[in-house]
Short mmCIF file of C-alpha atoms and ligand atoms in Angstrom, two decimals:
data_model
loop_
_atom_site.label_atom_id
_atom_site.label_comp_id
_atom_site.label_asym_id
_atom_site.label_seq_id
_atom_site.Cartn_x
_atom_site.Cartn_y
_atom_site.Cartn_z
CA MET G 1 -12.61 -14.91 6.25
CA LEU G 2 -11.37 -12.41 8.76
CA ARG G 3 -12.95 -12.06 12.19
CA ARG G 4 -14.83 -8.77 11.94
CA LEU G 5 -15.13 -6.00 14.50
CA GLN G 6 -18.90 -5.73 13.99
CA ASP G 7 -19.33 -9.34 15.15
CA PHE G 8 -17.98 -8.61 18.65
CA ASP G 9 -19.73 -6.95 21.56
CA VAL G 10 -17.47 -4.01 22.36
CA LYS G 11 -19.87 -2.01 24.54
CA SER G 12 -17.96 -0.37 27.38
CA LYS G 13 -14.96 -2.58 26.56
CA ARG G 14 -11.36 -1.46 26.31
CA ALA G 15 -10.52 -1.88 22.63
CA LEU G 16 -6.80 -1.94 21.89
CA VAL G 17 -6.60 -0.78 18.27
CA ARG G 18 -3.50 -1.02 16.06
CA VAL G 19 -3.73 1.82 13.56
CA ASP G 20 -1.22 2.99 10.99
CA PHE G 21 -0.72 6.64 11.90
CA ASN G 22 2.75 6.68 10.38
CA VAL G 23 2.07 10.02 8.71
CA PRO G 24 4.63 12.07 6.75
CA LEU G 25 6.11 14.97 8.74
CA ASP G 26 7.62 18.19 7.45
CA LYS G 27 11.40 17.91 7.91
CA LYS G 28 11.76 21.48 9.18
CA THR G 29 8.60 22.16 11.20
CA GLY G 30 7.69 18.60 12.21
CA GLU G 31 4.09 19.32 11.13
CA ILE G 32 1.95 16.56 9.61
CA THR G 33 1.96 17.08 5.82
CA ASP G 34 -0.70 14.50 4.93
CA ASP G 35 -3.32 13.07 7.30
CA THR G 36 -4.80 10.48 4.91
CA ARG G 37 -3.69 7.62 7.15
CA ILE G 38 -5.41 9.11 10.18
CA LYS G 39 -8.61 9.65 8.22
CA ALA G 40 -8.47 6.07 6.90
CA SER G 41 -9.08 4.67 10.39
CA LEU G 42 -11.88 7.06 11.35
CA PRO G 43 -14.65 4.56 10.44
CA THR G 44 -13.25 2.07 12.96
CA ILE G 45 -12.70 4.68 15.66
CA ASN G 46 -16.14 6.25 15.15
CA TYR G 47 -17.81 2.85 15.25
CA LEU G 48 -16.09 2.03 18.56
CA LEU G 49 -17.14 5.39 19.97
CA SER G 50 -20.73 4.79 18.84
CA GLN G 51 -20.62 1.56 20.85
CA ASN G 52 -19.34 3.44 23.94
CA ALA G 53 -16.11 1.46 23.82
CA ARG G 54 -12.98 2.80 25.54
CA VAL G 55 -10.54 3.27 22.69
CA ILE G 56 -6.80 2.72 23.11
CA LEU G 57 -4.88 3.50 19.92
CA MET G 58 -1.35 2.32 19.15
CA SER G 59 0.89 3.04 16.17
CA HIS G 60 4.45 3.54 15.11
CA LEU G 61 5.73 6.80 13.61
CA GLY G 62 8.89 6.97 11.54
CA ARG G 63 11.95 4.90 12.32
CA PRO G 64 13.18 5.61 15.84
CA ASP G 65 14.95 2.21 15.89
CA GLY G 66 14.11 1.23 19.45
CA LYS G 67 15.00 4.58 21.07
CA VAL G 68 12.98 7.59 22.19
CA VAL G 69 13.18 10.26 19.47
CA GLU G 70 11.48 13.48 20.59
CA SER G 71 10.42 14.51 17.08
CA LEU G 72 8.61 11.18 16.63
CA ARG G 73 6.31 11.40 19.63
CA MET G 74 2.63 10.69 18.94
CA GLY G 75 1.36 13.92 20.55
CA LYS G 76 0.88 15.83 17.29
CA VAL G 77 -0.88 12.85 15.72
CA ALA G 78 -3.24 12.63 18.70
CA ALA G 79 -3.92 16.37 18.38
CA ARG G 80 -4.77 16.02 14.67
CA LEU G 81 -7.05 13.07 15.41
CA GLY G 82 -8.72 15.14 18.13
CA GLU G 83 -9.41 17.90 15.56
CA LEU G 84 -10.87 15.42 13.09
CA LEU G 85 -13.11 13.84 15.74
CA GLY G 86 -13.95 17.09 17.53
CA LYS G 87 -13.09 15.29 20.73
CA GLU G 88 -10.26 15.15 23.25
CA VAL G 89 -7.65 12.45 22.67
CA LEU G 90 -5.60 11.63 25.76
CA VAL G 91 -1.90 10.94 25.27
CA ALA G 92 0.02 8.30 27.23
CA PRO G 93 3.69 8.83 28.20
CA ASP G 94 4.65 5.36 26.87
CA CYS G 95 2.95 2.33 25.32
CA VAL G 96 3.56 -0.20 28.13
CA GLY G 97 4.15 -0.13 31.89
CA GLN G 98 2.32 0.57 35.14
CA GLU G 99 1.45 4.20 34.47
CA VAL G 100 -0.01 3.41 31.04
CA GLU G 101 -1.96 0.47 32.47
CA SER G 102 -3.50 2.77 35.10
CA LEU G 103 -4.46 5.27 32.39
CA ALA G 104 -6.02 2.52 30.23
CA LEU G 105 -7.93 0.98 33.13
CA GLY G 106 -9.14 4.41 34.21
CA LEU G 107 -10.73 5.23 30.83
CA LYS G 108 -14.45 5.92 30.79
CA ASP G 109 -16.93 4.91 28.09
CA GLY G 110 -16.23 6.83 24.85
CA GLN G 111 -12.79 8.11 25.88
CA ILE G 112 -9.75 7.78 23.64
CA LEU G 113 -6.15 7.22 24.67
CA MET G 114 -3.25 7.41 22.20
CA LEU G 115 -0.21 5.36 23.25
CA GLU G 116 3.34 6.58 22.64
CA ASN G 117 5.27 5.44 19.54
CA LEU G 118 5.55 1.63 19.63
CA ARG G 119 8.95 1.65 17.95
CA PHE G 120 10.57 3.51 20.84
CA HIS G 121 10.89 -0.06 22.14
CA PRO G 122 13.15 -2.48 20.21
CA GLU G 123 10.88 -5.35 21.35
CA GLU G 124 8.11 -4.12 19.03
CA GLU G 125 9.84 -4.98 15.76
CA LYS G 126 11.30 -8.17 17.28
CA ASN G 127 7.78 -9.35 18.05
CA ASP G 128 8.90 -10.01 21.61
CA PRO G 129 6.18 -12.11 23.36
CA GLU G 130 6.64 -10.42 26.74
CA PHE G 131 6.23 -6.98 25.15
CA ALA G 132 3.15 -8.22 23.26
CA ARG G 133 1.73 -9.56 26.52
CA ASN G 134 2.33 -6.18 28.20
CA LEU G 135 0.49 -4.42 25.38
CA SER G 136 -2.37 -6.89 25.67
CA LYS G 137 -2.89 -5.99 29.36
CA LEU G 138 -4.23 -2.61 28.21
CA GLY G 139 -7.23 -3.98 26.31
CA GLU G 140 -10.02 -6.52 26.49
CA ILE G 141 -10.20 -6.93 22.72
CA TYR G 142 -7.58 -6.33 20.01
CA VAL G 143 -8.61 -4.68 16.75
CA ASN G 144 -6.11 -4.46 13.88
CA ASP G 145 -6.81 -1.70 11.38
CA ALA G 146 -3.20 -1.19 10.23
CA PHE G 147 -3.19 -2.85 6.82
CA ALA G 148 -0.04 -0.97 5.77
CA THR G 149 1.99 -2.84 8.41
CA ALA G 150 0.23 -6.21 8.07
CA HIS G 151 3.21 -7.66 6.16
CA ARG G 152 5.32 -7.27 9.30
CA ALA G 153 5.15 -9.73 12.21
CA HIS G 154 5.62 -7.20 14.99
CA ALA G 155 4.36 -7.32 18.58
CA SER G 156 1.51 -4.88 17.87
CA THR G 157 0.54 -6.41 14.50
CA GLU G 158 0.87 -10.11 15.25
CA GLY G 159 2.13 -10.98 18.74
CA VAL G 160 -0.63 -9.27 20.71
CA ALA G 161 -3.34 -11.24 18.85
CA HIS G 162 -2.17 -14.36 20.74
CA PHE G 163 -3.17 -12.81 24.07
CA LEU G 164 -6.58 -11.24 23.36
CA PRO G 165 -9.74 -11.93 21.34
CA SER G 166 -8.83 -10.31 18.02
CA CYS G 167 -10.51 -8.99 14.89
CA ALA G 168 -10.07 -6.77 11.86
CA GLY G 169 -11.15 -3.11 11.82
CA PHE G 170 -13.05 -1.65 8.87
CA LEU G 171 -10.01 -0.46 6.91
CA MET G 172 -8.35 -3.85 7.25
CA GLN G 173 -11.57 -5.57 6.13
CA LYS G 174 -11.91 -3.28 3.12
CA GLU G 175 -8.32 -3.86 2.00
CA PHE G 176 -8.67 -7.61 2.45
CA ASP G 177 -12.03 -7.80 0.68
CA TYR G 178 -10.94 -5.85 -2.41
CA LEU G 179 -7.56 -7.48 -2.83
CA SER G 180 -8.90 -11.01 -2.23
CA LYS G 181 -11.78 -10.43 -4.63
CA ALA G 182 -9.31 -9.48 -7.36
CA LEU G 183 -7.05 -12.46 -6.75
CA GLU G 184 -9.59 -15.16 -5.89
CA ASN G 185 -12.80 -14.26 -7.67
CA PRO G 186 -12.25 -11.60 -10.34
CA ALA G 187 -14.87 -10.69 -12.92
CA LYS G 188 -13.27 -11.40 -16.31
CA PRO G 189 -11.46 -10.13 -18.29
CA PHE G 190 -9.01 -9.57 -15.44
CA LEU G 191 -6.30 -7.10 -16.44
CA ALA G 192 -3.20 -6.04 -14.52
CA ILE G 193 -0.91 -3.11 -15.22
CA THR G 194 2.56 -3.22 -13.76
CA GLY G 195 5.16 -0.49 -13.90
CA GLY G 196 7.61 1.18 -11.58
CA ALA G 197 11.35 1.27 -11.70
CA LYS G 198 12.58 -2.29 -11.43
CA VAL G 199 11.69 -5.79 -12.56
CA SER G 200 13.56 -7.19 -9.56
CA ASP G 201 11.02 -5.63 -7.16
CA LYS G 202 8.11 -7.14 -9.06
CA LEU G 203 9.23 -10.67 -10.01
CA LYS G 204 7.02 -12.48 -7.51
CA LEU G 205 4.13 -10.18 -8.41
CA LEU G 206 4.51 -10.92 -12.12
CA PHE G 207 4.59 -14.69 -11.61
CA ASN G 208 1.54 -14.60 -9.33
CA LEU G 209 -0.41 -12.35 -11.71
CA LEU G 210 0.44 -14.57 -14.69
CA SER G 211 -1.42 -17.45 -13.05
CA ARG G 212 -4.53 -15.30 -12.59
CA VAL G 213 -4.95 -12.53 -15.17
CA ASP G 214 -6.15 -12.56 -18.78
CA ILE G 215 -4.15 -9.50 -19.83
CA LEU G 216 -0.90 -8.09 -18.44
CA LEU G 217 0.27 -4.62 -19.49
CA ILE G 218 3.88 -3.76 -18.64
CA GLY G 219 5.07 -0.15 -18.63
CA GLY G 220 7.48 2.03 -16.65
CA GLY G 221 11.16 1.43 -16.06
CA MET G 222 10.64 -2.32 -15.79
CA ALA G 223 9.44 -2.59 -19.41
CA TYR G 224 12.89 -1.94 -20.90
CA THR G 225 14.44 -5.14 -19.55
CA PHE G 226 11.60 -7.00 -21.31
CA LEU G 227 12.11 -5.05 -24.53
CA LYS G 228 15.83 -5.87 -24.45
CA ALA G 229 14.97 -9.53 -23.79
CA ARG G 230 12.89 -9.39 -26.98
CA GLY G 231 15.93 -8.12 -28.87
CA PHE G 232 15.33 -4.35 -29.06
CA SER G 233 18.09 -1.78 -28.51
CA ILE G 234 16.91 0.31 -25.58
CA GLY G 235 19.46 3.16 -25.61
CA SER G 236 20.28 4.43 -22.12
CA SER G 237 16.98 3.18 -20.61
CA LEU G 238 16.94 1.45 -17.22
CA CYS G 239 17.80 -2.21 -17.60
CA GLU G 240 18.55 -5.09 -15.26
CA ASP G 241 20.80 -7.19 -17.47
CA GLU G 242 21.05 -9.94 -14.85
CA LEU G 243 17.30 -10.44 -15.24
CA LEU G 244 17.16 -10.84 -19.02
CA GLU G 245 16.73 -14.63 -18.69
CA LYS G 246 14.00 -14.18 -16.06
CA ALA G 247 12.27 -11.69 -18.36
CA LYS G 248 12.31 -14.28 -21.18
CA GLU G 249 10.91 -16.85 -18.75
CA ILE G 250 8.04 -14.48 -17.90
CA LEU G 251 7.34 -13.85 -21.59
CA ASP G 252 7.30 -17.64 -22.24
CA GLN G 253 5.14 -18.26 -19.19
CA ALA G 254 2.59 -15.74 -20.48
CA THR G 255 2.39 -17.55 -23.82
CA LYS G 256 2.01 -20.94 -22.09
CA SER G 257 -0.70 -19.63 -19.73
CA GLY G 258 -2.60 -17.93 -22.55
CA VAL G 259 -2.09 -14.48 -20.98
CA GLU G 260 -1.96 -11.57 -23.41
CA LEU G 261 1.21 -9.79 -22.27
CA LEU G 262 1.66 -6.36 -23.87
CA LEU G 263 4.84 -4.30 -23.82
CA PRO G 264 5.14 -0.70 -25.05
CA LEU G 265 5.08 -0.12 -28.83
CA ASP G 266 6.53 3.37 -28.51
CA LEU G 267 8.12 5.50 -25.83
CA VAL G 268 8.82 9.01 -24.71
CA VAL G 269 12.62 9.13 -24.41
CA ALA G 270 14.89 11.81 -22.97
CA ARG G 271 18.59 12.43 -22.49
CA ASP G 272 18.10 14.30 -19.25
CA LEU G 273 15.07 14.13 -16.94
CA ASN G 274 15.61 17.80 -16.12
CA ASN G 275 15.34 18.87 -19.74
CA PRO G 276 11.91 17.73 -20.99
CA ALA G 277 12.21 20.01 -24.06
CA ASP G 278 14.81 17.59 -25.39
CA SER G 279 12.47 14.55 -25.25
CA LEU G 280 11.30 12.57 -28.28
CA ILE G 281 8.55 10.13 -29.14
CA VAL G 282 10.01 7.06 -30.81
CA SER G 283 8.93 3.57 -31.75
CA ILE G 284 10.73 0.79 -29.86
CA GLU G 285 12.65 -0.04 -33.05
CA GLU G 286 14.35 3.33 -33.15
CA ILE G 287 15.47 4.34 -29.66
CA PRO G 288 18.57 6.55 -30.05
CA PRO G 289 21.59 5.19 -28.13
CA ASP G 290 21.95 8.26 -25.91
CA TYR G 291 18.23 8.52 -25.00
CA GLY G 292 16.38 6.58 -22.30
CA GLY G 293 12.70 5.77 -21.80
CA VAL G 294 10.75 8.00 -19.39
CA ASP G 295 7.11 7.27 -20.33
CA ILE G 296 4.95 5.16 -22.62
CA GLY G 297 4.28 6.73 -26.02
CA PRO G 298 0.91 7.67 -27.63
CA LYS G 299 0.40 4.41 -29.58
CA THR G 300 1.02 2.40 -26.42
CA ARG G 301 -1.42 4.57 -24.48
CA GLU G 302 -4.12 3.90 -27.08
CA LEU G 303 -3.42 0.16 -27.05
CA PHE G 304 -3.44 -0.03 -23.25
CA LYS G 305 -6.60 2.10 -23.01
CA GLU G 306 -8.40 -0.15 -25.50
CA ARG G 307 -7.70 -3.19 -23.31
CA ILE G 308 -8.61 -1.28 -20.13
CA LYS G 309 -11.95 -0.27 -21.64
CA ASN G 310 -13.03 -3.89 -21.99
CA ALA G 311 -11.73 -5.23 -18.68
CA LYS G 312 -14.00 -6.06 -15.73
CA THR G 313 -11.33 -6.24 -12.99
CA ILE G 314 -8.19 -4.11 -13.06
CA VAL G 315 -5.22 -4.09 -10.70
CA TRP G 316 -2.57 -1.41 -11.19
CA ASN G 317 0.79 -1.51 -9.44
CA GLY G 318 3.57 0.85 -10.54
CA PRO G 319 3.47 4.05 -12.63
CA VAL G 320 4.14 3.65 -16.37
CA GLY G 321 6.49 6.63 -16.49
CA VAL G 322 8.47 9.00 -14.30
CA PHE G 323 5.25 10.53 -12.97
CA GLU G 324 7.07 12.83 -10.54
CA VAL G 325 8.48 14.84 -13.46
CA PRO G 326 5.89 16.45 -15.77
CA PRO G 327 5.31 16.01 -18.67
CA PHE G 328 6.52 12.43 -18.15
CA ASP G 329 3.45 11.84 -15.98
CA GLU G 330 1.11 11.97 -18.99
CA GLY G 331 1.12 8.23 -19.72
CA SER G 332 0.28 7.42 -16.09
CA ARG G 333 -2.41 10.13 -16.08
CA GLU G 334 -4.08 8.67 -19.19
CA ILE G 335 -3.99 5.19 -17.67
CA ALA G 336 -5.50 6.49 -14.42
CA LEU G 337 -8.25 8.30 -16.32
CA ALA G 338 -8.99 5.19 -18.41
CA LEU G 339 -9.37 3.18 -15.20
CA THR G 340 -11.95 5.64 -13.86
CA GLN G 341 -13.91 5.45 -17.13
CA SER G 342 -13.80 1.67 -17.52
CA GLY G 343 -16.71 0.61 -15.34
CA ALA G 344 -14.46 -2.18 -14.03
CA LEU G 345 -13.64 -2.95 -10.40
CA THR G 346 -10.41 -0.96 -10.14
CA ILE G 347 -7.70 -1.45 -7.54
CA VAL G 348 -4.58 0.65 -7.23
CA GLY G 349 -1.85 -1.01 -5.21
CA GLY G 350 -0.30 1.48 -2.82
CA GLY G 351 2.91 3.49 -2.67
CA ASP G 352 3.88 5.40 -5.80
CA THR G 353 0.83 4.43 -7.81
CA ALA G 354 -1.49 5.69 -5.06
CA ALA G 355 0.54 8.92 -4.95
CA ALA G 356 0.13 9.21 -8.74
CA VAL G 357 -3.69 8.85 -8.73
CA GLU G 358 -3.88 11.29 -5.79
CA LYS G 359 -1.77 13.77 -7.74
CA PHE G 360 -4.09 13.45 -10.75
CA GLY G 361 -7.12 14.06 -8.50
CA LEU G 362 -8.62 10.71 -9.55
CA ALA G 363 -8.31 8.67 -6.35
CA GLU G 364 -11.99 9.15 -5.47
CA LYS G 365 -13.03 7.51 -8.74
CA ILE G 366 -10.98 4.34 -8.23
CA SER G 367 -12.89 1.50 -6.52
CA HIS G 368 -10.08 0.96 -4.04
CA VAL G 369 -6.75 2.73 -3.54
CA SER G 370 -4.77 0.61 -1.13
CA THR G 371 -3.24 2.34 1.90
CA GLY G 372 -0.40 -0.17 1.98
CA GLY G 373 2.64 -0.03 -0.31
CA GLY G 374 4.69 -3.05 0.76
CA ALA G 375 1.65 -4.79 2.24
CA SER G 376 -0.46 -4.58 -0.92
CA LEU G 377 2.50 -5.68 -3.06
CA GLU G 378 3.05 -8.76 -0.85
CA PHE G 379 -0.67 -9.50 -0.85
CA LEU G 380 -0.76 -9.35 -4.66
CA GLU G 381 2.33 -11.58 -4.75
CA GLY G 382 0.13 -14.20 -3.08
CA ARG G 383 2.12 -14.19 0.16
CA PRO G 384 0.36 -14.66 3.50
CA LEU G 385 0.64 -11.48 5.60
CA PRO G 386 1.31 -12.25 9.29
CA GLY G 387 -0.93 -9.42 10.53
CA ILE G 388 -3.84 -10.81 8.48
CA GLU G 389 -3.28 -14.54 9.00
CA VAL G 390 -3.67 -14.08 12.74
CA LEU G 391 -7.14 -12.54 12.23
CA LYS G 392 -8.48 -15.48 10.19
CA ASN G 393 -10.91 -18.02 11.55
P1 AMP O 1 8.02 1.35 -7.81
O1 AMP O 1 8.24 1.88 -6.41
O2 AMP O 1 8.83 0.16 -8.15
O3 AMP O 1 6.55 1.20 -8.15
O4 AMP O 1 8.61 2.46 -8.78
C1 AMP O 1 8.07 3.71 -8.85
C2 AMP O 1 9.08 4.57 -9.51
O5 AMP O 1 9.30 4.11 -10.82
C3 AMP O 1 8.62 6.00 -9.63
O6 AMP O 1 9.47 6.79 -8.83
C4 AMP O 1 8.80 6.30 -11.10
O7 AMP O 1 9.42 7.54 -11.33
C5 AMP O 1 9.70 5.20 -11.58
N1 AMP O 1 9.57 4.99 -13.02
C6 AMP O 1 8.47 4.74 -13.71
N2 AMP O 1 8.76 4.68 -15.03
C7 AMP O 1 10.07 4.91 -15.17
C8 AMP O 1 10.96 4.99 -16.27
N3 AMP O 1 10.52 4.85 -17.50
N4 AMP O 1 12.25 5.22 -16.02
C9 AMP O 1 12.68 5.40 -14.76
N5 AMP O 1 11.90 5.33 -13.67
C10 AMP O 1 10.61 5.09 -13.87
#
């Protein structure tokens, strides 16, 4: 169990809150192009304000690599947050030091201060204890709401928790509760769908899922290495030849564990991603040598949807086709739609898959779309996340 924000008395206290406001910025104008991450922490911020806490927010933005980068200052993020809250958000000139301490100590009940980009200091990513201690001087309680960075042991995500009473914000709690429920206590049948480009990125995930799920559906670029391991000719499809033995091991492991592992029966194949008119639908026995897989085919979609319909818990990580390039997004769209119609507890694990369900306009109908790409993958791999471990009782 995580220590929860609502179990602490935060009235009139200085709450030092790690949020993930690492929002995408327009390359030319520097404007925020998507404020989902800011909105995701509003429940925590609003709760603290309702308790008359003094809110000190800290985040990183982009990759300044330990130096001040003007375009990565937090000012525009603070302004956007201010608009969303309808309230002034003060901006600090740095995230540590005398001046910032005075600002933090001078806050009144219900005021908000946004610290400057944590990663302007190299000590942040090194989890430097002195830097963590300096951050901790700003608050009386530490709240971590930045699930998307919980897989990193940085000063603001791990180190600071050693110097202050610490707890999880509402976003962190929600992420933890959904992902743990799926892994530890899933309603059965428990089905997982994995896709994405490479098997190598998902090996640990596959092994962990095999020990937990009843059904594993494999699509996307990673499926072709498995099809080749089963002896099919896969044309010019993506393949990691060095992983053919591992793929066989996974197929054997599924049989031993009694997991129904399903690979595509047919595919959409193309010679050139930029020329969809030249694509074909073929069974896996007849992939032409100069064509490569770009999506799951109609028979596979039906098979996968049939299994999805009967599942009670579903975890999806990785698109089943090149969803960025229509019409090769159709397989992923049908899977997303089937999830929303299944009645199951549905969890979409961050990054590209979250972008896909957003694009299809179906995110609202998924039980939980994780805000963490790397963090949700590592969680589903069964790895302890440093930013979460430190919040456990
Ligand atoms: P990942 O980050 O590993 O989840 O991979 C996501 C990427 O996998 C997306 O950019 C997809 O375009 C890509 N992908 C999915 N299916 C395929 C495929 N059949 N061939 C090539 N790339 C694919």
